[in-house]
Structure formats: C-alpha cells, structure tokens
Amino acid sequence: MKIQQMFRDDIDRKINGVVKVDQDANDVLVQELNEYVITKELKKHFISFFNNYGDAFTEKTADIGVWISGFFGSGKSHFLKILSYILENKEVDGMKTVERFRSKFEDDPATFMLIDRATKGETDTILFNIDIEGSINKDATAVLRVFAKMFYNYLGFYGEDLKVAKLEQFIDKQGKTEEFRRVFEEKNGQPWLETRDAFAFFEDDIVDTLKEVLGMSEESARNWFNGTETVEMSIAQLVAEIKDYVSKKPDNFRLLFMIDEVGQYIGSNTDHLINLQSLVEKIGSECEGKVWVVCTGQEALDEIIKTRQDEFSRIQARFKTRLSLSSASADEVIQKRILSKTDEADKRLTEVFESSDSVLRNLLKFNKDDALLDIRGYETSQDFSKNFPFVPYQFILMQKVFSEIRKHGNAGKHLSGGERSMLSGFQEAAQKIENKDEYSIAPFYLFYDTVHTFLDGAIRRVIERCQNAADEDRGIKLQDVNVLKLLYLIRYLDNDVKSTLDSIVILMADNINMDKIKMREEVRESLNRLLSQNYIGRTGNTYNFLTDEEQDIAREIKDTSVDTAQIIERIGHLVFGDIYDKKKYRYKIYDFPYDQYVDGQANGSVTGGMKLQIYSIATDDTEKNELRLQTNSKGQAIVVLGDGKYYELIENALKIRKYVKTRNVAQLPKSVQDIIRNQQDEATKYENDALDAIKKAIETAEFYVDGEHVEIKSGDAKSKLDQALEYLVTHVYYDLELVGKTANDDSDIVSILTGADQYIAGTNPNNGAAQKIEEYLEMQDMKHINTKMFDIQKRYSELPYGWREIDIAAVVALLIYEQKVTVKYSGMTIQPSDPRLPDMLRKKSEVGKTEITKRHVVSPAKVRETRDFLRDFLDVMDVPADEDGLISFIIDEFTKLEEHYEELNDKYEGHKYPDHAAVRDAVRIIKDVLSQKSDNIALIDKVVASEDTLYDMQDHLKNVESFFKTQVSVFDLASKFVESLKNDLDYISQDEEAEHALNQMRLITTVFDGKTYDYKRIPELNELQNIVKKSHDKMLEEKRESLYEIVRSCLEEIHKNAKSNEDTALISERADRFFEQKKEQITSGMSLALLDGLSVPMWNEKDKATMAIESAMKPKVVKPIVSNNQNTEKPVVKKEIIKKVARQQMFPAKVLKTDEDIDAYVENIRKQMKQYLQGSDGIQIN
C-alpha cells in the first residue's frame, strides 16, 4: 500500500500550515474551523479561559489579562485566532462559529456550555500581530501606540496616523462624518477612505472641506494641516476613550485586544514591559472586565521577567490567566490533521509492526550515551500506525530544531515571522515519500527541505555548493548531501542527540528493512568525504555542520602545525594530571616516588627512582618489539597504550589552541569571534574525549615491568597503573622487607638507643637491615671516606631498599646501641644517651652534620687499666666495663670535675687566696682530657697518659680543697679585719704586743706569687686577731672618753655665755643639735683616726657659737645726729685687722712622751702665735 493512500484526509490537500492572525479569507476560515483539533491539553486551556472569562459577566474584575505561551510552532497563534472566532461567534459559510465546535466537545458538554454562555452577548475582538502592526521605531511608548492604532482602526478611524485619527474622531463627535466624506469626494474626486493614507498631498482639498463642513477659517484649517506637533497619547487618555466606547454598549458587550507575538516584541525591553503592564492594569481597573487583553509569547511570562522579578511582580498579577501549550499538543494536532489513517491502512500498519517489531527496535535504538531518554522509537502497533511514516522522536527533535534555528539567528525573517510550522513541515515531508510503501519511513533529513528557503544564505550556500558538487560528481555523492542536511538540522541538539556515526545512521533510516551495517559503512564514507572537503568538522566521535566561515577557519586550523613533543607533553598532563595524579605510589605503609615519562619525555621533575613509562602511538614501532620492551623495562614499568583516537584528538585540540593564539580575536567580526569561541569549546571537547580515549587505551594496554611482560587482567585505567607499580615495587625494592619492624616516631628510636626495645640475641627483626648498613660503613671506612647520616638516609631510601626515613634512623640507632658505629656531630662523639641523637639521625637540618662511622674498638687491656685508675682516682668502685658506658662515665665524671674546678677558680675572683695557679692548672688538665671526648680511643689514651699528672694535680689541690671547705671563712674575716685597721697603724704601734700580732696577721693573709703558702698558720689568726682587737678596742674607748669631754666642755661654755638670753636661744639650740650628732658619730666610730678628726670641727663649732653669742649680746649703738653743715668733716674710723688661723694648723696632731716633748710642742705654738700677731690687731683661732 502506498503511503499516499493511507491517510484519511488527502495528504496533498492545501493546508494553511501556519495560521496568521490577519488571515480571514472565507475558505481559509472554514478549513481552520473545521479542521481545528481540540487536544486534551487544549481542552484544559478552553476550560481555564472560559471559566475566568465567563465569571466576569456576573462579577466585575480587574484580572483581564491572558498570557498564552508555547514554543515556536506550538500552535499558540492558531489558538489565539480560534478564540477570537469563537468569542465573536460570527456566521461563517452559513453556520455560527460556536456551532461548528459543538461536535468537537461531544464528549465534554459542560465545557461547550461554558463557551456557549460566554458568547451569548455581543463581542468584538481586535486581533493583530504586534510585530507586524508595531512601528519600526520601538520607543518607550511603542506598546501604547500600537494599542491606540488598532483601537482607532477598529473604530473606523485612520489609526496609522493619530493626527488624522483624532481629526476623524472630532468630526464623528460633531456628527458630520458622512458630510465630511461627501464634501471631500466632491472636491477631490476620490473617496476619503481610499485617499486618507496620502492626505498630505491634498492640502487644498482638505482645507476647503474643513472650512465648509466645520466652519473653520482658512487660516485655522491650514494651521492644523501644516502643524508639525505630534499628537501625544497617554495610557490614561486611551483607556478613557476605550471605557467611554464600551460604556455606551450593552452590559454584556465585550471587547478583546487579542495580540500575537507580544513576547517576541517586548523581549527583555524594560520600557516595553512597563508600558504593557501599566496599560493592562489601567484597562482592568477602569473597564472592570468589559475589555480583555489576550497575548501570546514563546516564553512563559515568568521567564520573560525572571531577571527582574521584584520590579515586574505586578505584571504577573495583571495576567492571572496563563495558558501554556506544550509539545504534546503539537504532536496530537499533526497526528489528527495529517497522519490520521484509514481503517484499512491502520490494519496493514499493525500487521507490519507485529511482523517487524524487533527489527524496528534494533533499527531505531540509540546508544545510551548518544541520546536522551525521551528520544524513542515505536512502542506499540497503535504508536506505529498513529505516527507512520514518522518516528515519535522526530516530533521532539523538530520542535527543538525550529526553536534552536531561530535562537541561533540562522532563521530568516519569514521563519521568525511564523511562515513555517510543525504542521506544514510534517505534511511536506510526508508528501516527499507518498509514493513509497508501508515499509518506508521518513528519514530526518527530509525536514531540511521544509525550512531551507527561509534559512540564512550562509547556511543554504553550503548545502547548495555540496549539492552542485554531487550533481557534477566532484568527490561528493547525493547521500553526502542528505547527511549534510541532517547534520545541519541537529547542529544545535547536542544535549538531545549527539551527532555520532550511530546516531546519524538511525536518523538516516528510510526503510524498516534497511541493512544497518551497510548503511553504517555508507554513512561513514559520506562523512569522510564531507570531512575531506571541510563541509563538516569532527570532535571526537561527533560530526558538525560547518558554515563557509567555519569551513575557512577549520581549514586554517587543519593547516596549523603542532610539534610531536607538544602532543606527547599533553598526553603526559592527561595521564599524570587527570587519570593518575599520584606523585608517589603507596605500597603498604611506604610512599614511593616515581619518575613519569611519556615516549621517553619526562613529565615533571626526575628523582632517579622508579620509572613509569607510557608508550603512545608516537613511539617508534622498533621500540615496541617484545625483546626490546623486556630489555628496556628493567627497573621500570612500561605501558604500551592500546589503539585509540587520543593522539589525533589531542593534536586537534592543540591546533585549535595554537590557532587562536595567532589571531587577534577582539579585532575580528563578531561572527568570526563566535566561531573561534565555538572552536575553543571544541578544543575542550577534544581534550575530554582524548582523556576518555587514553583511559580506554590504558585499559587495553600491554604492560612490561622489570623485564617481564605482565598480564594485568581487570580494572580501570587507574587500577591497572596501580597494579603495574605494585609489581614494580616488589621487584625493584627487593631489600624492602629487610626492615622487619617499622618505627612510628622518635620515642621508638629512643627506646632502641636506651635498650628498652630488647630482643633475644639474633632475633631482632631489623638485624638484616642493620647488617646492610654495617657492611656499607665498613666499606666506607676501608676507603677512608667520611659518611654522613644524610648519605645513609639517601642510599637506603632509594633502590633497592626504599626504606622510610624514620626506619633508617631506627636501624642506625640499633647499630649505635650495639656499639657497632660511632656518631659524631661537628667533630664531637655523641653518646647514645644524648637527647639530641634522634634529631641528628632524622632532621634534615642535622643529618648533613652528623657523621656515622664504623667503630674501632678500644682494647680490653686499656679498658681494664682505665677502670683501675678511675676507681683509685675518683675513689669509686662502680665503673662501667663496656666501652660506651666507660666513655660516658669518663665524660660525665671529668665534666663534673671541670665544673667543680671552674667553681673553685671563680672563688678567686676579687680575692687573693693561696694556690690560684694550682686551680687554674687543674682546670687546664681536665679540659685537656675532655678535649679528646670526640674519639673514644683518643679519650681512653689521654686518660691513661695523664694518670701521673692527674694524681699530682689531686695531691696539689688537697690543701686548696680543705681551705675552701673549712678555712676560707677565717681567712676572709682576718683579711677584712687587717684591712679595717690600715688607718690606725700609728696608734696600734704604741702597743708592742698588738703591733706584733697585727704584723703576723698581715703576714699570714698575704699570698706571694711563686712561694709555697703555709696553710698551717691559718688557725693562728683567731688568737692574733683577739690580741689586736683587745688593744684597739681599749684605745677606741679612751679616745671616745676624751671626745665626750670636749663635747661637755664646749656645750658648757656655749650655755654659760648665752645666759638664757632671748637673742641667743636659737644659737644655743643649733649648737645642741650639732653636738648631739657628734656624740652619735663618736659612739659608732670604729677608727681612731676618724675619731681624732671629730675634735677640730667641735672646737670650731664652739668658737663659732661663742662669737655669735657675743655679737648678739652687744649693746645697740645710737646713731649720732648728722649736722646739715656740709662743711663738717667726717672722722676717719680705723678698721681693726684680725688674722684667722685654723686650729689644726696651730695645734698639729702629735704623740708627746716626755716633758721635753711637751715643752718643745708648746714653744713651737708660741712662736707661731707671735708671728701671726705681727701686723694685725688680733688672732682668731678657728
């Protein structure tokens, strides 16, 4: 059966594929009304609309806005127009519109009653496409002006020009419309309605008509005609006129503004959106349900305003009734209007499906990664019959094709204006195969011909050039053109169906019995031909339609060269940056660094340890033969990648990246910028696909590890690389297991050094590791090479050991404890007990300064000799017998001796104690012994060699030790006493016994350099000091008594002279205070010389006070009366000369022993006094 014969209605009949709101030809209306399909979805919308609309007849409402949304070609314009027909309920071809719909609602009489009730009254609709009727200049009030235009047109005025419309409105209000039109026609010769669109050319006729009809003066009429001012129209003014118009109509009259493509017209323009919002709000509030506004738009209202939700929340309230047409509605309309089958055809198609069900499922099944879940084939025989010759997924794809073509700007003016629809597209596609049989289905590329005449020239030129190449047999075949058409249709549907080879084969299917394998090869060949001539591009396993500009850029990218090294480097980044990003491989508790290589090229830094080598297809085949791979894999893992497109994909991505860098993108046309931006996206896809391809290549790779061809059977790419490295670790780190017990922290190392971690001899788990390090140190010692802990750490962390840093330190600690190695730090031997030792074995800042050497053992004889000496020298019995213990003992004990002798030496600071040189020698001797503590053997040798010196030192210091223990306090006290008497020696010399005792004390407390000090005399000091002190104390007492007498004598004389006189009271009090202070000084004074010095100040103070008293007690001198006689001569008064002599000078201190001494002392004073008196009137002794 031919497809053409299957349809209930003639497939070739003329159908108005796209309903335009301004099409109202009678035959078109009849077809539209009769064939209009009320789908389940549309029925819901009819109910929703007429419920809200009908309620307004009984209750006033301001909610008069209706918003109809739906994707491009969904039938929203048709629905709007049908609503207008129903609402006006005009008679069309002898039948009311509503009656034509009665049969369509046979199964739902309630809904029909809603419609019937709402259309009983008079209703007018103003139906228009705002995109067509709106002016080119879309300013802020564009929506208002379109409404005004269409309203005035509806009233019969010339809405195209508001100036003319307002004139006609004025004339109409005067009731002179017919007169105006008649007079104008008489004067002009043509009817006004036919010429008003060119009224500017008929100035005289219009002026004369205005003069005659309205009685205007010629000047006024010409002023109006020539006036350049524009007619301003506000929302309030327009709504007032609309309200005035409907208020004159019956109560059940309704006026509806039914506007198509409002969503497209206002877009995201804020001004237009506000204009519409304000207008609808004003109409609702003023007209109270008598005037409605019904709009259509491809987007739902909330989608239009979603970015400005707060600002435009009110517009949502204005459009309370919202109707959304989905894809299901469009599918149902197509199925009923075009694809409805005859009973015979339905039966035949059912038979075909039942016999070919499994074939169809296999033919039309997409790969799960290539298509969404709703991209499906036929599910039942009814599904097959209902959609034949189309496949259900074609409805979904075509809706998206229409939407994407329009969205990406490749659709021409007519497509965006609505001249294409789903309905016409499917009808035309069906017509192209109408002569085929029931086993034929429509390939998807057929839909290209339903839209191609309305596409941009850039798209059509590519297809046409390809078609010409096919017609002229220039390397292109007819099928290639069809594949190219298909690729254009799904160009923007990546999220729905990917343009892979398998998907293209399915979409190209034109017969149920098609050989899919054969078609796959044919399509592959077509794709290769199209690729070779740059009609299409390829990203991974997907193919893309290219425009002329895209083809030019694709050709330039293809010609861009990329170095193999760059491709290899990028493979390395993908493998070691995305797939396997571990910098170290973890095996048990170990982390092993490994060097990363791709085709011999290092990826990142190189450590010289394990190596993981990736061989891509870039590696020469000679490197990949079995013997070569086994040889080269010694000590490393080589992964020979399986086949895949990864290399080509990476090359393509790098070409794009390099090409983009060579272009100054910002200076290129926007279209080229968009293409380059898309190419950059393609590069990203290439890299993502390359990543997947490399993963698969690793999963199918051949593995060669440490000279063996290893079979790794299961796992993903990461797992297989893990397994390869694990195999490599166990083979190249073959001494890893020598460390039988691992350490956790420094406390474990301390336990080993202190012997807390004990094992039975020969059972320590780390004996094998310790033996390896000991052998290494023996070899270094034989070569006389110093070995740092750093060298040991480095050696045993690398192949073939791989030990952890802390475990290496623990093994060396074991050797230290077993006294098999010596540790030196900065030249000093470090003992096992040193708390710094763990840091020296581990810390990066310390291991380079820590030297580990093979220990040279001290002979047992020397150890024994040293122990015997130390027992005697130190007077101890418990001296360690092992070398390390003995060394530690020597260092500890001699360090204590050093500290002790340093303390003794410090005591000499500021003192003159005996045998200071001996103490200094002791410090030097001990330091000399300790200077060898960095070497065990040298230290033992030094102790043995210094035995005599140490014994002598010990003997010499016995008196010193005793002195500082028992005698130093006596010595210090005596020295201090002698020092305190240094000013009183002349006085003490008067007592022979005391003088002798003091001289003996001075002799004992004085230390002479180079002479032996007699410590035995120190006990004499106490008795000698008592003798001197007794004599000195007696002298002090006598001296105090004489001074007390002077105080008494002076005070007596002062008080006697003062005679309790008021004028002398202050002088007496001052003197009392002075002598009281002197008495205190006398009592506390401990030096005879100092006490002697107190007498002179006291005598001076007595004399000073006496003279002050005498002066105070002299009688007042009465001044003589001075004569006015200026000639009287003043008597000359002679000034008295008194010489002042110090008492100390006159009476010097001296010891007088005999009468002759006294006479001589007095005679000397007499002579001095006489000398002072010569040439003066007196002497004042101070």
PDB file of C-alpha atoms in Angstrom, residues 662-851:
ATOM      1  CA  THR A 662      47.762  33.636  16.437  1.00  0.00           C
ATOM      2  CA  ARG A 663      44.529  35.596  15.956  1.00  0.00           C
ATOM      3  CA  ASN A 664      43.698  38.961  17.487  1.00  0.00           C
ATOM      4  CA  VAL A 665      40.209  37.749  18.342  1.00  0.00           C
ATOM      5  CA  ALA A 666      38.998  41.048  19.806  1.00  0.00           C
ATOM      6  CA  GLN A 667      39.516  42.803  16.456  1.00  0.00           C
ATOM      7  CA  LEU A 668      37.618  40.219  14.396  1.00  0.00           C
ATOM      8  CA  PRO A 669      33.937  40.471  13.337  1.00  0.00           C
ATOM      9  CA  LYS A 670      31.503  39.144  15.907  1.00  0.00           C
ATOM     10  CA  SER A 671      30.516  36.218  13.701  1.00  0.00           C
ATOM     11  CA  VAL A 672      34.154  35.111  13.476  1.00  0.00           C
ATOM     12  CA  GLN A 673      34.615  35.638  17.212  1.00  0.00           C
ATOM     13  CA  ASP A 674      31.644  33.354  17.820  1.00  0.00           C
ATOM     14  CA  ILE A 675      33.128  30.693  15.549  1.00  0.00           C
ATOM     15  CA  ILE A 676      36.505  30.879  17.292  1.00  0.00           C
ATOM     16  CA  ARG A 677      34.789  30.715  20.657  1.00  0.00           C
ATOM     17  CA  ASN A 678      32.954  27.617  19.476  1.00  0.00           C
ATOM     18  CA  GLN A 679      36.252  26.181  18.277  1.00  0.00           C
ATOM     19  CA  GLN A 680      37.699  26.711  21.738  1.00  0.00           C
ATOM     20  CA  ASP A 681      34.752  24.793  23.120  1.00  0.00           C
ATOM     21  CA  GLU A 682      35.513  22.115  20.559  1.00  0.00           C
ATOM     22  CA  ALA A 683      39.103  22.001  21.764  1.00  0.00           C
ATOM     23  CA  THR A 684      37.846  21.359  25.275  1.00  0.00           C
ATOM     24  CA  LYS A 685      35.642  18.565  23.949  1.00  0.00           C
ATOM     25  CA  TYR A 686      38.593  17.108  22.052  1.00  0.00           C
ATOM     26  CA  GLU A 687      40.609  17.063  25.268  1.00  0.00           C
ATOM     27  CA  ASN A 688      37.761  15.478  27.236  1.00  0.00           C
ATOM     28  CA  ASP A 689      37.331  12.855  24.565  1.00  0.00           C
ATOM     29  CA  ALA A 690      41.088  12.336  24.470  1.00  0.00           C
ATOM     30  CA  LEU A 691      41.040  11.757  28.212  1.00  0.00           C
ATOM     31  CA  ASP A 692      38.395   9.066  27.793  1.00  0.00           C
ATOM     32  CA  ALA A 693      40.314   7.574  24.873  1.00  0.00           C
ATOM     33  CA  ILE A 694      43.548   7.420  26.889  1.00  0.00           C
ATOM     34  CA  LYS A 695      41.717   5.725  29.755  1.00  0.00           C
ATOM     35  CA  LYS A 696      40.491   3.061  27.344  1.00  0.00           C
ATOM     36  CA  ALA A 697      43.965   2.805  25.797  1.00  0.00           C
ATOM     37  CA  ILE A 698      45.431   2.125  29.255  1.00  0.00           C
ATOM     38  CA  GLU A 699      42.738  -0.430  29.967  1.00  0.00           C
ATOM     39  CA  THR A 700      43.706  -2.285  26.766  1.00  0.00           C
ATOM     40  CA  ALA A 701      47.450  -1.627  27.100  1.00  0.00           C
ATOM     41  CA  GLU A 702      50.334  -4.105  27.289  1.00  0.00           C
ATOM     42  CA  PHE A 703      52.402  -3.911  30.487  1.00  0.00           C
ATOM     43  CA  TYR A 704      56.128  -4.635  30.797  1.00  0.00           C
ATOM     44  CA  VAL A 705      57.552  -4.448  34.315  1.00  0.00           C
ATOM     45  CA  ASP A 706      61.169  -5.020  35.362  1.00  0.00           C
ATOM     46  CA  GLY A 707      61.972  -7.107  32.310  1.00  0.00           C
ATOM     47  CA  GLU A 708      58.755  -9.120  32.238  1.00  0.00           C
ATOM     48  CA  HIS A 709      55.627  -8.989  30.089  1.00  0.00           C
ATOM     49  CA  VAL A 710      52.976  -8.761  32.799  1.00  0.00           C
ATOM     50  CA  GLU A 711      49.328  -9.559  32.238  1.00  0.00           C
ATOM     51  CA  ILE A 712      47.028  -7.266  34.184  1.00  0.00           C
ATOM     52  CA  LYS A 713      43.568  -8.587  33.512  1.00  0.00           C
ATOM     53  CA  SER A 714      40.994  -6.431  35.271  1.00  0.00           C
ATOM     54  CA  GLY A 715      40.407  -2.898  36.465  1.00  0.00           C
ATOM     55  CA  ASP A 716      40.060   0.604  35.073  1.00  0.00           C
ATOM     56  CA  ALA A 717      42.974   2.730  33.915  1.00  0.00           C
ATOM     57  CA  LYS A 718      43.909   3.923  37.412  1.00  0.00           C
ATOM     58  CA  SER A 719      43.670   0.443  38.866  1.00  0.00           C
ATOM     59  CA  LYS A 720      45.867  -1.049  36.157  1.00  0.00           C
ATOM     60  CA  LEU A 721      48.571   1.564  36.671  1.00  0.00           C
ATOM     61  CA  ASP A 722      48.364   0.846  40.416  1.00  0.00           C
ATOM     62  CA  GLN A 723      48.890  -2.849  39.755  1.00  0.00           C
ATOM     63  CA  ALA A 724      51.822  -2.184  37.439  1.00  0.00           C
ATOM     64  CA  LEU A 725      53.543  -0.013  40.036  1.00  0.00           C
ATOM     65  CA  GLU A 726      52.854  -2.539  42.784  1.00  0.00           C
ATOM     66  CA  TYR A 727      54.527  -5.236  40.684  1.00  0.00           C
ATOM     67  CA  LEU A 728      57.426  -2.868  40.021  1.00  0.00           C
ATOM     68  CA  VAL A 729      57.856  -2.004  43.722  1.00  0.00           C
ATOM     69  CA  THR A 730      58.064  -5.659  44.768  1.00  0.00           C
ATOM     70  CA  HIS A 731      60.709  -6.312  42.116  1.00  0.00           C
ATOM     71  CA  VAL A 732      62.956  -3.239  42.247  1.00  0.00           C
ATOM     72  CA  TYR A 733      62.790  -2.677  46.018  1.00  0.00           C
ATOM     73  CA  TYR A 734      63.824  -6.261  46.769  1.00  0.00           C
ATOM     74  CA  ASP A 735      65.533  -5.287  50.044  1.00  0.00           C
ATOM     75  CA  LEU A 736      62.438  -3.526  51.330  1.00  0.00           C
ATOM     76  CA  GLU A 737      61.438  -6.399  53.590  1.00  0.00           C
ATOM     77  CA  LEU A 738      64.780  -6.340  55.466  1.00  0.00           C
ATOM     78  CA  VAL A 739      63.112  -3.812  57.739  1.00  0.00           C
ATOM     79  CA  GLY A 740      61.007  -6.241  59.729  1.00  0.00           C
ATOM     80  CA  LYS A 741      59.771  -3.769  62.293  1.00  0.00           C
ATOM     81  CA  THR A 742      58.915  -0.167  61.442  1.00  0.00           C
ATOM     82  CA  ALA A 743      59.116   2.824  63.735  1.00  0.00           C
ATOM     83  CA  ASN A 744      56.334   5.305  64.330  1.00  0.00           C
ATOM     84  CA  ASP A 745      58.011   8.275  65.977  1.00  0.00           C
ATOM     85  CA  ASP A 746      61.085   9.445  67.866  1.00  0.00           C
ATOM     86  CA  SER A 747      60.018   7.609  71.017  1.00  0.00           C
ATOM     87  CA  ASP A 748      60.672   4.308  69.196  1.00  0.00           C
ATOM     88  CA  ILE A 749      64.205   5.469  68.367  1.00  0.00           C
ATOM     89  CA  VAL A 750      64.813   6.499  71.977  1.00  0.00           C
ATOM     90  CA  SER A 751      63.637   3.040  73.113  1.00  0.00           C
ATOM     91  CA  ILE A 752      66.213   1.415  70.825  1.00  0.00           C
ATOM     92  CA  LEU A 753      69.034   3.719  71.985  1.00  0.00           C
ATOM     93  CA  THR A 754      68.264   3.086  75.651  1.00  0.00           C
ATOM     94  CA  GLY A 755      67.870  -0.680  75.280  1.00  0.00           C
ATOM     95  CA  ALA A 756      64.194  -0.638  76.205  1.00  0.00           C
ATOM     96  CA  ASP A 757      63.408  -2.425  72.941  1.00  0.00           C
ATOM     97  CA  GLN A 758      65.009  -5.772  73.788  1.00  0.00           C
ATOM     98  CA  TYR A 759      65.175  -8.991  71.757  1.00  0.00           C
ATOM     99  CA  ILE A 760      66.900 -12.327  72.256  1.00  0.00           C
ATOM    100  CA  ALA A 761      70.267 -12.233  70.565  1.00  0.00           C
ATOM    101  CA  GLY A 762      69.948 -12.681  66.813  1.00  0.00           C
ATOM    102  CA  THR A 763      66.149 -12.285  66.742  1.00  0.00           C
ATOM    103  CA  ASN A 764      65.810  -8.547  66.163  1.00  0.00           C
ATOM    104  CA  PRO A 765      63.530  -8.110  63.066  1.00  0.00           C
ATOM    105  CA  ASN A 766      65.866  -5.406  61.775  1.00  0.00           C
ATOM    106  CA  ASN A 767      69.114  -7.373  62.005  1.00  0.00           C
ATOM    107  CA  GLY A 768      69.190  -7.818  58.210  1.00  0.00           C
ATOM    108  CA  ALA A 769      68.839  -4.097  57.612  1.00  0.00           C
ATOM    109  CA  ALA A 770      71.439  -3.325  60.291  1.00  0.00           C
ATOM    110  CA  GLN A 771      73.880  -5.744  58.664  1.00  0.00           C
ATOM    111  CA  LYS A 772      73.436  -3.973  55.288  1.00  0.00           C
ATOM    112  CA  ILE A 773      74.284  -0.577  56.790  1.00  0.00           C
ATOM    113  CA  GLU A 774      77.172  -2.012  58.810  1.00  0.00           C
ATOM    114  CA  GLU A 775      78.679  -3.551  55.660  1.00  0.00           C
ATOM    115  CA  TYR A 776      78.330  -0.230  53.869  1.00  0.00           C
ATOM    116  CA  LEU A 777      80.105   1.615  56.718  1.00  0.00           C
ATOM    117  CA  GLU A 778      82.932  -0.967  56.740  1.00  0.00           C
ATOM    118  CA  MET A 779      83.410  -0.371  53.020  1.00  0.00           C
ATOM    119  CA  GLN A 780      83.438   3.403  53.552  1.00  0.00           C
ATOM    120  CA  ASP A 781      85.946   3.006  56.370  1.00  0.00           C
ATOM    121  CA  MET A 782      88.244   0.947  54.168  1.00  0.00           C
ATOM    122  CA  LYS A 783      88.102   3.725  51.565  1.00  0.00           C
ATOM    123  CA  HIS A 784      88.704   6.337  54.279  1.00  0.00           C
ATOM    124  CA  ILE A 785      85.513   8.140  53.254  1.00  0.00           C
ATOM    125  CA  ASN A 786      83.538  10.082  55.824  1.00  0.00           C
ATOM    126  CA  THR A 787      79.877   9.067  55.863  1.00  0.00           C
ATOM    127  CA  LYS A 788      77.152  11.458  56.891  1.00  0.00           C
ATOM    128  CA  MET A 789      73.761  10.384  58.124  1.00  0.00           C
ATOM    129  CA  PHE A 790      72.463  12.202  55.050  1.00  0.00           C
ATOM    130  CA  ASP A 791      74.372   9.734  52.837  1.00  0.00           C
ATOM    131  CA  ILE A 792      72.852   6.798  54.693  1.00  0.00           C
ATOM    132  CA  GLN A 793      69.340   8.241  54.500  1.00  0.00           C
ATOM    133  CA  LYS A 794      69.710   8.873  50.770  1.00  0.00           C
ATOM    134  CA  ARG A 795      71.249   5.495  49.977  1.00  0.00           C
ATOM    135  CA  TYR A 796      68.706   3.384  51.839  1.00  0.00           C
ATOM    136  CA  SER A 797      65.634   5.370  50.757  1.00  0.00           C
ATOM    137  CA  GLU A 798      66.470   4.637  47.119  1.00  0.00           C
ATOM    138  CA  LEU A 799      66.574   1.453  45.084  1.00  0.00           C
ATOM    139  CA  PRO A 800      66.797  -1.381  46.007  1.00  0.00           C
ATOM    140  CA  TYR A 801      65.897  -0.579  49.621  1.00  0.00           C
ATOM    141  CA  GLY A 802      63.129   2.018  49.710  1.00  0.00           C
ATOM    142  CA  TRP A 803      63.192   2.272  53.488  1.00  0.00           C
ATOM    143  CA  ARG A 804      61.430   5.122  55.206  1.00  0.00           C
ATOM    144  CA  GLU A 805      63.494   7.889  56.738  1.00  0.00           C
ATOM    145  CA  ILE A 806      62.395   7.030  60.289  1.00  0.00           C
ATOM    146  CA  ASP A 807      63.117   3.323  59.769  1.00  0.00           C
ATOM    147  CA  ILE A 808      66.642   4.095  58.517  1.00  0.00           C
ATOM    148  CA  ALA A 809      67.176   6.160  61.670  1.00  0.00           C
ATOM    149  CA  ALA A 810      65.860   3.268  63.781  1.00  0.00           C
ATOM    150  CA  VAL A 811      68.272   0.783  62.161  1.00  0.00           C
ATOM    151  CA  VAL A 812      71.231   3.145  62.741  1.00  0.00           C
ATOM    152  CA  ALA A 813      70.026   3.554  66.342  1.00  0.00           C
ATOM    153  CA  LEU A 814      70.241  -0.242  66.696  1.00  0.00           C
ATOM    154  CA  LEU A 815      73.862  -0.168  65.489  1.00  0.00           C
ATOM    155  CA  ILE A 816      74.606   2.622  67.963  1.00  0.00           C
ATOM    156  CA  TYR A 817      73.087   0.651  70.819  1.00  0.00           C
ATOM    157  CA  GLU A 818      75.076  -2.440  69.831  1.00  0.00           C
ATOM    158  CA  GLN A 819      78.228  -0.263  69.816  1.00  0.00           C
ATOM    159  CA  LYS A 820      78.974  -1.074  66.200  1.00  0.00           C
ATOM    160  CA  VAL A 821      79.114   2.507  64.991  1.00  0.00           C
ATOM    161  CA  THR A 822      80.296   5.838  66.262  1.00  0.00           C
ATOM    162  CA  VAL A 823      78.275   9.031  65.927  1.00  0.00           C
ATOM    163  CA  LYS A 824      79.989  12.371  65.653  1.00  0.00           C
ATOM    164  CA  TYR A 825      78.358  15.766  65.403  1.00  0.00           C
ATOM    165  CA  SER A 826      80.500  18.725  64.445  1.00  0.00           C
ATOM    166  CA  GLY A 827      83.537  16.592  65.308  1.00  0.00           C
ATOM    167  CA  MET A 828      82.218  15.560  68.741  1.00  0.00           C
ATOM    168  CA  THR A 829      81.435  11.935  69.568  1.00  0.00           C
ATOM    169  CA  ILE A 830      77.780  11.640  70.543  1.00  0.00           C
ATOM    170  CA  GLN A 831      76.799   9.166  73.215  1.00  0.00           C
ATOM    171  CA  PRO A 832      73.636   7.025  72.974  1.00  0.00           C
ATOM    172  CA  SER A 833      72.142   8.892  75.908  1.00  0.00           C
ATOM    173  CA  ASP A 834      72.403  12.271  74.171  1.00  0.00           C
ATOM    174  CA  PRO A 835      68.789  13.591  73.842  1.00  0.00           C
ATOM    175  CA  ARG A 836      69.716  15.270  70.554  1.00  0.00           C
ATOM    176  CA  LEU A 837      70.511  11.982  68.873  1.00  0.00           C
ATOM    177  CA  PRO A 838      67.036  11.319  67.299  1.00  0.00           C
ATOM    178  CA  ASP A 839      67.191  14.727  65.601  1.00  0.00           C
ATOM    179  CA  MET A 840      70.721  14.039  64.410  1.00  0.00           C
ATOM    180  CA  LEU A 841      69.530  10.814  62.785  1.00  0.00           C
ATOM    181  CA  ARG A 842      66.369  12.288  61.221  1.00  0.00           C
ATOM    182  CA  LYS A 843      66.198  16.050  60.979  1.00  0.00           C
ATOM    183  CA  LYS A 844      67.045  17.451  57.550  1.00  0.00           C
ATOM    184  CA  SER A 845      68.952  20.318  59.118  1.00  0.00           C
ATOM    185  CA  GLU A 846      71.052  17.880  61.217  1.00  0.00           C
ATOM    186  CA  VAL A 847      71.727  14.758  59.131  1.00  0.00           C
ATOM    187  CA  GLY A 848      74.254  16.605  56.980  1.00  0.00           C
ATOM    188  CA  LYS A 849      76.280  17.468  60.111  1.00  0.00           C
ATOM    189  CA  THR A 850      76.054  14.016  61.714  1.00  0.00           C
ATOM    190  CA  GLU A 851      78.860  11.574  60.856  1.00  0.00           C
TER     191      GLU A 851
END
